[in-house]
Tab-separated table of C-alpha atoms in Angstrom:
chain	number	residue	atom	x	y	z
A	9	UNK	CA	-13.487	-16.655	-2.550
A	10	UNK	CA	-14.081	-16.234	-6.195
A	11	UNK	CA	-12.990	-12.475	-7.780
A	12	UNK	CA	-16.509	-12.378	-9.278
A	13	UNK	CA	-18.213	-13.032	-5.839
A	14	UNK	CA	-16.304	-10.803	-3.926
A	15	UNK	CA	-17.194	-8.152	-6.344
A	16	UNK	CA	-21.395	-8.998	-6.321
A	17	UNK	CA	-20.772	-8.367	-2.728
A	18	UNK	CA	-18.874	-5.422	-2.284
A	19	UNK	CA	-21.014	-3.861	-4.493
A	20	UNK	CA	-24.509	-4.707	-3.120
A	21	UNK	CA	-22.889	-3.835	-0.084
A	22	UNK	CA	-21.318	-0.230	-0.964
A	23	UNK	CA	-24.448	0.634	-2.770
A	24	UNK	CA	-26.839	0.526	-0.019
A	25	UNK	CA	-23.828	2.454	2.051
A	26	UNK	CA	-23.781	5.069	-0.855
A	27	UNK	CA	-27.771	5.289	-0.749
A	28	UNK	CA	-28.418	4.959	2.912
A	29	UNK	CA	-26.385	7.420	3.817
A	30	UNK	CA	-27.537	10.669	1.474
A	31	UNK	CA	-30.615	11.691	3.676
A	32	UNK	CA	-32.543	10.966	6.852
A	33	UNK	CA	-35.690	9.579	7.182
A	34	UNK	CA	-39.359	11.346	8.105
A	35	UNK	CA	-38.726	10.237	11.896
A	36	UNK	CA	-36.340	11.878	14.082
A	37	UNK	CA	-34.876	10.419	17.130
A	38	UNK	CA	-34.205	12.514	20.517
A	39	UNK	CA	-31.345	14.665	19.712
A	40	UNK	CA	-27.744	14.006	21.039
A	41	UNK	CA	-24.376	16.650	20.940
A	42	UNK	CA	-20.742	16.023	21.237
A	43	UNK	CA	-17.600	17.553	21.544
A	44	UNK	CA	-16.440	17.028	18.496
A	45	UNK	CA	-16.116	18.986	15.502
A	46	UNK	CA	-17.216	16.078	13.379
A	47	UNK	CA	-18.682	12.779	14.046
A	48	UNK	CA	-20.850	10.016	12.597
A	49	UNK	CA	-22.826	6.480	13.594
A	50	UNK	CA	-23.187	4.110	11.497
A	51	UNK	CA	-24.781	0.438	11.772
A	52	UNK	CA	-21.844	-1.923	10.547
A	53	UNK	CA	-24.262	-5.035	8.981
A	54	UNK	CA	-26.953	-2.378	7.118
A	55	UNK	CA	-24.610	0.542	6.614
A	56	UNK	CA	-27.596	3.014	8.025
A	57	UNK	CA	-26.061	6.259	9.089
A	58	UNK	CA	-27.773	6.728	12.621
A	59	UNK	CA	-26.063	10.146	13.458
A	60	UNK	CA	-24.132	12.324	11.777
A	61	UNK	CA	-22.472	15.715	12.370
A	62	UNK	CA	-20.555	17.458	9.702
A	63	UNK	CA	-19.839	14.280	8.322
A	64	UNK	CA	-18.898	15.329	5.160
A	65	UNK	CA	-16.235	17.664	6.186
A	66	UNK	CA	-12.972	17.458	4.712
A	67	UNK	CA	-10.960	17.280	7.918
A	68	UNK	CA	-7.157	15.889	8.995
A	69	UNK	CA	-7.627	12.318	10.487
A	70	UNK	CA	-4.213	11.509	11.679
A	71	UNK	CA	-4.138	7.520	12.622
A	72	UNK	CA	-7.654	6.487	11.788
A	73	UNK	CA	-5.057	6.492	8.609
A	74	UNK	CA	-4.463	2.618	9.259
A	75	UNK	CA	-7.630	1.873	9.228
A	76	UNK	CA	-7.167	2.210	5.413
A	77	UNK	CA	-3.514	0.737	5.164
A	78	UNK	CA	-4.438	-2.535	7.566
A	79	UNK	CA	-7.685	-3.044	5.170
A	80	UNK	CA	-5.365	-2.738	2.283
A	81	UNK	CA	-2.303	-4.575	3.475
A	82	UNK	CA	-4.940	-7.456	4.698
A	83	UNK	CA	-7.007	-7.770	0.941
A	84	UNK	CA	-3.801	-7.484	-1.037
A	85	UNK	CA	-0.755	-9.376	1.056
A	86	UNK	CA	-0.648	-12.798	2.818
A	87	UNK	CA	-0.542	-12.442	6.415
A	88	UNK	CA	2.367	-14.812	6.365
A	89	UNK	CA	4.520	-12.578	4.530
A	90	UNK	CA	8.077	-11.431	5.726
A	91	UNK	CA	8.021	-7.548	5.816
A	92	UNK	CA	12.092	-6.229	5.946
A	93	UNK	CA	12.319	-2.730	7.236
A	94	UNK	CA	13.605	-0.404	5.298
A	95	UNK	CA	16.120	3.020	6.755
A	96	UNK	CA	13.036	5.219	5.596
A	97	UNK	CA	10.608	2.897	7.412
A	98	UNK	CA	12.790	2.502	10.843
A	99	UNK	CA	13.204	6.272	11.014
A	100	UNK	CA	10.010	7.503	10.728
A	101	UNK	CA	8.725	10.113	13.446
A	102	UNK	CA	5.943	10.049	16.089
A	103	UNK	CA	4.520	6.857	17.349
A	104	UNK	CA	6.578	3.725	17.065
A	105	UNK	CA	7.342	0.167	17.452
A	106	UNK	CA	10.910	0.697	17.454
A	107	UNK	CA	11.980	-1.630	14.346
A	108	UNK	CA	15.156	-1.090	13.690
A	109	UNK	CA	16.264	-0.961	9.619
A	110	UNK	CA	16.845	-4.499	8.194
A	111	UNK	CA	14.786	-6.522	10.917
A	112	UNK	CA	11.906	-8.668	9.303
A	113	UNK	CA	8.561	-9.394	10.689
A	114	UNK	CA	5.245	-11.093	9.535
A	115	UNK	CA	3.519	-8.939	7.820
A	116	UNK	CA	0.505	-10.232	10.364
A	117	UNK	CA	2.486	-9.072	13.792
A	118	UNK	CA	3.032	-5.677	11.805
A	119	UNK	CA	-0.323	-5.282	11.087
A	120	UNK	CA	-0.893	-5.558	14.966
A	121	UNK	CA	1.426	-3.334	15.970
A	122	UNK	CA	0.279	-1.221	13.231
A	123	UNK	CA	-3.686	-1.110	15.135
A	124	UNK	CA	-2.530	-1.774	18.759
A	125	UNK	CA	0.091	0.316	19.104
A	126	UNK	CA	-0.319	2.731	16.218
A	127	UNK	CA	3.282	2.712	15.031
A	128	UNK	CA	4.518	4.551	11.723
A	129	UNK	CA	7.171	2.932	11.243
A	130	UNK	CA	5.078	-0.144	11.004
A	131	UNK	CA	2.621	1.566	8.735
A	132	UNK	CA	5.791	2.694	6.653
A	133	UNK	CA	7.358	-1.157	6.024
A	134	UNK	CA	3.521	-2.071	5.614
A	135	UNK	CA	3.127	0.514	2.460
A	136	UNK	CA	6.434	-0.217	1.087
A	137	UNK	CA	5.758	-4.144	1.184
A	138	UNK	CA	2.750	-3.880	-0.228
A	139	UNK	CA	2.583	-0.821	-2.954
A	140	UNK	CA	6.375	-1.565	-3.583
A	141	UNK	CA	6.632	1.895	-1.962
A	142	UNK	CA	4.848	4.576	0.420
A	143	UNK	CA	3.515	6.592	-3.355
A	144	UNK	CA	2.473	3.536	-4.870
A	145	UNK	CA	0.501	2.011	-1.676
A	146	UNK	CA	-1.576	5.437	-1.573
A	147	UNK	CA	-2.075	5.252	-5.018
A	148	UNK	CA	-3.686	1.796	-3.490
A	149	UNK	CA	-5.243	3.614	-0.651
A	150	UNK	CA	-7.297	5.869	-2.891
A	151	UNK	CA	-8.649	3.096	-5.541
A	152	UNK	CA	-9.776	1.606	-1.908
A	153	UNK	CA	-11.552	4.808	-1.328
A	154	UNK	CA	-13.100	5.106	-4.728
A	155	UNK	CA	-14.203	1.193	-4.086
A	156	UNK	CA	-15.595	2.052	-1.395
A	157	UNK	CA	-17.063	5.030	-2.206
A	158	UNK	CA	-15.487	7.623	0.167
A	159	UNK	CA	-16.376	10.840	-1.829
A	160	UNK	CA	-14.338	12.576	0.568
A	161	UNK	CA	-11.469	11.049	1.141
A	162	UNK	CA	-7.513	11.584	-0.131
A	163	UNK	CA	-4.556	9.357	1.287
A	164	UNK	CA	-0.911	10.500	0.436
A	165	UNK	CA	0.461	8.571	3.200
A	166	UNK	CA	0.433	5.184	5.277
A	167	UNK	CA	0.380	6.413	8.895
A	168	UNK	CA	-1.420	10.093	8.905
A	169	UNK	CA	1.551	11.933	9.845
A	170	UNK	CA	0.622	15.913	8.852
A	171	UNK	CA	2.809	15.695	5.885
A	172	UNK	CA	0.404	17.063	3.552
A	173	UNK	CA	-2.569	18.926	3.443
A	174	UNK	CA	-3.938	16.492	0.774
A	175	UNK	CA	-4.426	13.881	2.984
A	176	UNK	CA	-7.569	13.448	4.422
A	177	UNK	CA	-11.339	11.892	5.341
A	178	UNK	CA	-14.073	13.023	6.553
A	179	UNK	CA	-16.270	11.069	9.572
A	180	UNK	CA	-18.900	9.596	7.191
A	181	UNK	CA	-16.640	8.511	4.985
A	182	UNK	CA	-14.634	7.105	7.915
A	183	UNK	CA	-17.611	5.432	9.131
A	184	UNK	CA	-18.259	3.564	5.854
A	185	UNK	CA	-14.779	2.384	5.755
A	186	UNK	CA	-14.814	0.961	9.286
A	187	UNK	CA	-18.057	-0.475	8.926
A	188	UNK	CA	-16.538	-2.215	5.435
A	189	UNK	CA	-13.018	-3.041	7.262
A	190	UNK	CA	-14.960	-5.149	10.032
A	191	UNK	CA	-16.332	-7.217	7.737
A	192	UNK	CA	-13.155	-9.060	7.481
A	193	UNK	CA	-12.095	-11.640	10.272
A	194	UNK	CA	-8.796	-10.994	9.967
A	195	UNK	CA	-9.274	-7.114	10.725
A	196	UNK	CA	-11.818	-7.508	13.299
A	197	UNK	CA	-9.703	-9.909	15.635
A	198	UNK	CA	-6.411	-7.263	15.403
A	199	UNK	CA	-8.776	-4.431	16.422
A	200	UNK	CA	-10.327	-6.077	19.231
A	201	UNK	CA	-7.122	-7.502	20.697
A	202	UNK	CA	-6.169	-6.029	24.320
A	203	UNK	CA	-2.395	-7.150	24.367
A	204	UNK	CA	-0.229	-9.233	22.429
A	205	UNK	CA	2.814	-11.043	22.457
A	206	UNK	CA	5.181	-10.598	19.463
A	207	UNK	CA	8.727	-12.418	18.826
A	208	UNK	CA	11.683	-10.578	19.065
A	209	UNK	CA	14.593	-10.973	17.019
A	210	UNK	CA	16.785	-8.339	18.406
A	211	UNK	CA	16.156	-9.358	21.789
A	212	UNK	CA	15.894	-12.058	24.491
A	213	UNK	CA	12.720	-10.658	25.592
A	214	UNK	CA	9.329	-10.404	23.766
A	215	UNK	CA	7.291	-7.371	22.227
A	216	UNK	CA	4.259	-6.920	24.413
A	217	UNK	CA	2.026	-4.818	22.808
A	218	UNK	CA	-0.981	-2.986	24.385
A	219	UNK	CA	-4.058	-1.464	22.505
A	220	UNK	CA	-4.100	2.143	22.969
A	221	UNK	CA	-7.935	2.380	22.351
A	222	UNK	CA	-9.465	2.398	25.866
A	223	UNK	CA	-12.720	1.997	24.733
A	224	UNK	CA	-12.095	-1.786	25.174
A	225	UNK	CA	-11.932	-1.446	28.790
A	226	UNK	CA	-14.412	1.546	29.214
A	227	UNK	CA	-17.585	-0.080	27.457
A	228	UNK	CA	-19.598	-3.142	27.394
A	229	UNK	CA	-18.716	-4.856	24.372
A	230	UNK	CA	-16.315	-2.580	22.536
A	231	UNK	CA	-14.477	-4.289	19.934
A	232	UNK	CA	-12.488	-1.619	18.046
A	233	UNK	CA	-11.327	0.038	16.420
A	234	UNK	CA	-8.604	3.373	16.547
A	235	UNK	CA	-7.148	5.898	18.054
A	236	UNK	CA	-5.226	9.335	16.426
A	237	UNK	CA	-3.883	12.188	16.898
A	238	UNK	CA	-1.674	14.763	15.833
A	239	UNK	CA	-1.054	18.412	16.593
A	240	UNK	CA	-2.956	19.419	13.564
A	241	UNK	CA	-5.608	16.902	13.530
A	242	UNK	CA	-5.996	16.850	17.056
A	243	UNK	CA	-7.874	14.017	19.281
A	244	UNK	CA	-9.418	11.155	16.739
A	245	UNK	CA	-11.020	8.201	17.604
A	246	UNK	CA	-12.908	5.370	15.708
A	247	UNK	CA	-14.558	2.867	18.032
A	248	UNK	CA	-16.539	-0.052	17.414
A	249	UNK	CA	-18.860	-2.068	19.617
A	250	UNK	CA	-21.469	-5.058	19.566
A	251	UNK	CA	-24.823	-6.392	22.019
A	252	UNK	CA	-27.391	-8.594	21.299
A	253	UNK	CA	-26.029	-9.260	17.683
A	254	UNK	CA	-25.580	-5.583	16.807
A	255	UNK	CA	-22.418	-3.819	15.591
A	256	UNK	CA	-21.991	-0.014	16.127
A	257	UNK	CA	-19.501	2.039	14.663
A	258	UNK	CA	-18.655	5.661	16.433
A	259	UNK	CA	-15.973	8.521	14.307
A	260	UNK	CA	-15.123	11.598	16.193
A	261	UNK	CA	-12.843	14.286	14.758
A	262	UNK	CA	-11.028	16.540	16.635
A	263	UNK	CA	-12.968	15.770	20.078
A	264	UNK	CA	-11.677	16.807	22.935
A	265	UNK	CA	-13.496	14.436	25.267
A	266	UNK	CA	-13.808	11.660	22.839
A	267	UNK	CA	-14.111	8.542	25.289
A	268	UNK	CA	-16.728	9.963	26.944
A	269	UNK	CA	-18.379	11.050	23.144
A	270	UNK	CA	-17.701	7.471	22.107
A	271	UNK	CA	-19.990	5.774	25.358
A	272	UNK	CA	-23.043	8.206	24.606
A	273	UNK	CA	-23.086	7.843	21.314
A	274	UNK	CA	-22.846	3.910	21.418
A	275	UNK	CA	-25.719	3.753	24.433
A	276	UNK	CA	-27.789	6.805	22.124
A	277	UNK	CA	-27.697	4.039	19.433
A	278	UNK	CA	-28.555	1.117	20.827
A	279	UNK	CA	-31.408	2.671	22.868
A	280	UNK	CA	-32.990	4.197	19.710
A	281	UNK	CA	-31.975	1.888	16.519
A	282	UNK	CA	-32.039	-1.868	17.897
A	283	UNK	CA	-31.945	-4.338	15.224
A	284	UNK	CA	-35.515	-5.463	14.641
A	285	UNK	CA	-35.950	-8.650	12.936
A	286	UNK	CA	-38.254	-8.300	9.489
A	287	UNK	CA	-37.563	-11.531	8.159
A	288	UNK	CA	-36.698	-15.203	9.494
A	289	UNK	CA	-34.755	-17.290	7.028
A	290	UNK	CA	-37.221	-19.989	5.251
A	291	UNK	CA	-39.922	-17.503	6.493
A	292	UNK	CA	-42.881	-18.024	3.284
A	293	UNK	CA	-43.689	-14.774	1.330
A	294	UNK	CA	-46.638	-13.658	0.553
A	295	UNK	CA	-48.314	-13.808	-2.781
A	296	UNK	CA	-45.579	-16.386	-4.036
A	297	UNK	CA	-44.760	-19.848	-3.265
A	298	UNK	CA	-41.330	-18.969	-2.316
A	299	UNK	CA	-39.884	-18.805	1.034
A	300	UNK	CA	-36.449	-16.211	1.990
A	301	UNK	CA	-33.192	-17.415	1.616
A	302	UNK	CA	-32.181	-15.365	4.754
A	303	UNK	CA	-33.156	-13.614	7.244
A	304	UNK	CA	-33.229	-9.839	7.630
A	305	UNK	CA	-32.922	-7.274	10.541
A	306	UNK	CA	-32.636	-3.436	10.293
A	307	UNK	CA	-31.843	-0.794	12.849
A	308	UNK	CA	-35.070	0.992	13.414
A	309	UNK	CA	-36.777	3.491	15.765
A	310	UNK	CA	-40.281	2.600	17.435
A	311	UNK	CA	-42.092	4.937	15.167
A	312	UNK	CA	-40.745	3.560	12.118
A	313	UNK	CA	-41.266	-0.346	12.526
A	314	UNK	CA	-45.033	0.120	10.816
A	315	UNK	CA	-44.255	1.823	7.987
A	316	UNK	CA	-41.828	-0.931	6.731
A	317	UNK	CA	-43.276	-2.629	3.058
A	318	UNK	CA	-41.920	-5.666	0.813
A	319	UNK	CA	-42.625	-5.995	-2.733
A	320	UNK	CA	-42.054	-9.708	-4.156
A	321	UNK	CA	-40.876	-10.015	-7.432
A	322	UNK	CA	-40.884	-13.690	-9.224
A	323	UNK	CA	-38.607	-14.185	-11.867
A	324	UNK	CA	-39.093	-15.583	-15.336
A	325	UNK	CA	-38.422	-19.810	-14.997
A	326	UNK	CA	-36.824	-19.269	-18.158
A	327	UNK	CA	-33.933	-16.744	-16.124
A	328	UNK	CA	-30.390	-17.432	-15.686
A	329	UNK	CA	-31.313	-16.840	-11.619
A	330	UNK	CA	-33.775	-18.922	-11.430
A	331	UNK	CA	-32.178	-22.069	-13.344
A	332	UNK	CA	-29.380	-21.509	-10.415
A	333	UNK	CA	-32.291	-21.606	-7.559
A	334	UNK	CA	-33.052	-17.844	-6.814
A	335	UNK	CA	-36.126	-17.622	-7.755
A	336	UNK	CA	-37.189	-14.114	-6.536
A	337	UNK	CA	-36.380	-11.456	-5.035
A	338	UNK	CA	-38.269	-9.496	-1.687
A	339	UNK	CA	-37.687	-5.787	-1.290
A	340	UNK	CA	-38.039	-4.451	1.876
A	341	UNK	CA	-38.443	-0.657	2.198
A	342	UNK	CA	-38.481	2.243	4.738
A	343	UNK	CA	-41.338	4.671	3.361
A	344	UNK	CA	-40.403	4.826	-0.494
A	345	UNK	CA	-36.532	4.427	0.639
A	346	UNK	CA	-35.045	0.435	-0.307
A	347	UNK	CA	-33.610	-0.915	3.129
A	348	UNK	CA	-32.419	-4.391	1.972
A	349	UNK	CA	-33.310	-6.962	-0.981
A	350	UNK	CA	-33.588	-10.684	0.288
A	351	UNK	CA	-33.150	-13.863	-2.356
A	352	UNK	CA	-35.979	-15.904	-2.467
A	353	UNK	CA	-36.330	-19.621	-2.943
A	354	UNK	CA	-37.832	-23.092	-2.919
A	355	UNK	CA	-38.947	-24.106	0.091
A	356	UNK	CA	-36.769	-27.320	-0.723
A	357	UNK	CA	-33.582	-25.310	-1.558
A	358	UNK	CA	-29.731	-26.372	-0.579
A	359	UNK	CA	-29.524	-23.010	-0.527
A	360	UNK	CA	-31.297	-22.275	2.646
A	361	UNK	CA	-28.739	-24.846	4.223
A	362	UNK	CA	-26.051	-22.278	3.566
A	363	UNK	CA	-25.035	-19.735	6.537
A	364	UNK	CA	-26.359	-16.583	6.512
A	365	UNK	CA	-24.249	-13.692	5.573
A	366	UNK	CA	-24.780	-10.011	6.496
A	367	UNK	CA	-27.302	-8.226	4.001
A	368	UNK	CA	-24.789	-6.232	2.506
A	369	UNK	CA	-22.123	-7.205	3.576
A	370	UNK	CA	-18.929	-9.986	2.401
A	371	UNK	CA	-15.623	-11.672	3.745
A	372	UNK	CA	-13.316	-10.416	1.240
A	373	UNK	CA	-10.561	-12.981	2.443
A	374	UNK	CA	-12.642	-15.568	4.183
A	375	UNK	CA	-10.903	-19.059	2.998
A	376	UNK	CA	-13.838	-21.133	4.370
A	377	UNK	CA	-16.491	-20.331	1.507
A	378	UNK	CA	-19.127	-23.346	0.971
A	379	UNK	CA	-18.853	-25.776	-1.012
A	380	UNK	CA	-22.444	-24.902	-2.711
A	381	UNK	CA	-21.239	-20.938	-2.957
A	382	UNK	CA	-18.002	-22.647	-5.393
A	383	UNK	CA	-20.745	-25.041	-6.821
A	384	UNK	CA	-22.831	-22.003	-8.115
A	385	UNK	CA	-20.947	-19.761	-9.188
A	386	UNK	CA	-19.033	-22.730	-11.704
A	387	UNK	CA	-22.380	-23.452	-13.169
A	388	UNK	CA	-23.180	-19.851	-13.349
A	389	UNK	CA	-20.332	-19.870	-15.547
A	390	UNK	CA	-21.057	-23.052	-17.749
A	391	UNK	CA	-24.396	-22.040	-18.036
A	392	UNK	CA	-23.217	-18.424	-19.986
A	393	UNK	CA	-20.958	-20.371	-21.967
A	394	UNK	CA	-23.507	-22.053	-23.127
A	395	UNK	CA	-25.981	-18.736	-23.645
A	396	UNK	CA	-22.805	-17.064	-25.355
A	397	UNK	CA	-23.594	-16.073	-29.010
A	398	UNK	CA	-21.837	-18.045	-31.877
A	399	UNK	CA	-21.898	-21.415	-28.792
């Protein structure tokens, strides 16, 4: 995928994650508690912010840590990548994988080791693989943040190890970055993984790792995401989990009874915000001879599915967008508050033949992009060359 694509889209994406998530709507869903001291809900494909407790507090977050050094490791290393462990990496404290100093590993089996069985000394090699060295892959860690636009959020360190009091997240800003992190295959398929088998070179026998996130096994559908704790931070949990096409995403911080948190939270959101469908793709839009280039769902209670509004816009013929086939634009709000802008196009367009993509969402490393996405954006190109001054 092209550097200026993957930009468009993280930024269409963060923004309505930015927006979305500074103030609740008019309606007000049945209340729910937990246990924990902070927590948040968030809807992974719109970024909506269904529940939130504290959620901007400042707070320790222990190993939801490598949630930020697996996104990191994953955007900015090849999976394929030989990772040598270093003395610093093989003796780091708490959990481990037991890598002993000078024994190499794809950077991909660390990376599952790193989720499944949370171990620092994997997140250590990781950082020093990556950033060239634990200080230079938080330096990495927080340009993520500010990407991402966690406004309260500081990483010092790879594995969330109480090593400083600078380090730390807060659950909404948590949320955001596991709702951004499961946009990518590659993260989503180490998160959801049960057990794995990983080679061995100091051994006869195998690695076989288990995920320590029992939210796999306790709910319908979980797919993710991870577990913490330390004695400061106390009981942490991220978890993750899809039905009928929806993706949920569940932060508790310091929760004593956090699987149990985790399942009422998920059910409270499902029951409450299902994904209603507003738009079918190729669906025609009113007042314009255009039809939508995708379709568009939105987690919404009963109450608010009527007060929903689209404005089209048209675009001058004349536009750079329009010469490339988007000839519009349909914005579909929530009261006066923007929920989601959808392309719109000729009812003969290639583009509809394209696969649909989350509305604000990307695949930062997806290889298989279309051949019409590569097609666009080089005539995109050639045609600002040619609307350069002084050409």
């Amino acid at each position: 995928m092209s550097k200026r694509m993957w930009v468009s889209g993280m930024l269409a994406f963060l923004c309505m994650l930015n927006v979305l998530g500074t103030a609740a709507l008019a309606a007000e869903p049945p209340t729910i508690g937990t246990n924990a001291e902070a927590a948040a809900l968030v809807d992974v494909k719109s970024g909506r912010v269904l529940y939130s407790k504290r959620g901007d507090r400042p707070m320790r977050i222990a190993s939801l840590t490598k949630i930020m050094t697996a996104i990191v490791a994953i955007e900015e290393s090849k999976l394929t990548d030989i990772v040598k462990v270093s003395t610093r990496a093989a003796g780091k404290e708490g959990s481990s994988l037991y890598l002993k100093a000078g024994q190499e590993m794809s950077l991909k089996h660390m990376l599952y080791g790193l989720m499944l069985r949370s171990g620092n000394d994997a997140a250590t090699a990781i950082a020093e693989h990556v950033g060239g060295s634990v200080e230079g892959f938080a330096v990495m860690m927080n340009r993520k943040a500010e990407q991402i636009g966690l406004d309260h959020s500081n990483f010092t360190n790879p594995s969330g190890l109480d090593e400083s009091a600078e380090h730390y997240s807060s659950a909404n800003d948590l949320a955001k970055l596991a709702a951004y992190s499961l946009k990518n295959p590659t993260f989503q398929e180490i998160v959801q993984t049960k057990m794995i088998k990983v080679p061995n070179p100091n051994e006869e026998w195998e690695y076989t790792w288990f995920n320590k996130n029992k939210m796999l096994g306790l709910f319908d559908g979980a797919d993710g995401v991870k577990t913490g704790y330390t004695k400061l931070a106390k009981r942490c949990l991220v978890s993750s989990a899809t039905r009928n096409g929806q993706q949920l995403v569940v932060v508790t911080l310091n929760d004593g009874d956090d699987w149990a948190d985790h399942t009422r939270l998920l059910r409270w959101g499902y029951e409450h915000y299902p994904l209603v469908p507003l738009l079918k793709k190729g669906q025609a839009v009113e007042g314009t001879p255009y039809v939508a280039e995708r379709e568009f769902s939105y987690p919404l209670l009963s109450e608010e599915k009527d007060r929903v509004t689209s404005e089209p816009e048209s675009f001058p013929l004349e536009s750079l967008d329009a010469r490339l086939g988007e000839k519009g634009a349909l914005r579909l709000k929530l009261d006066d508050r923007l929920i989601g802008t959808v392309p719109l196009v000729d009812p003969a367009s290639p583009r509809l033949k394209a696969a649909d993509k989350a509305a604000f969402g990307f695949q930062a490393t997806d290889a298989d992009v279309t051949a019409w996405n590569a097609w666009s954006l080089s005539l995109r190109k050639a045609i600002r060359a040619m609307l350069s001054p002084g050409v």
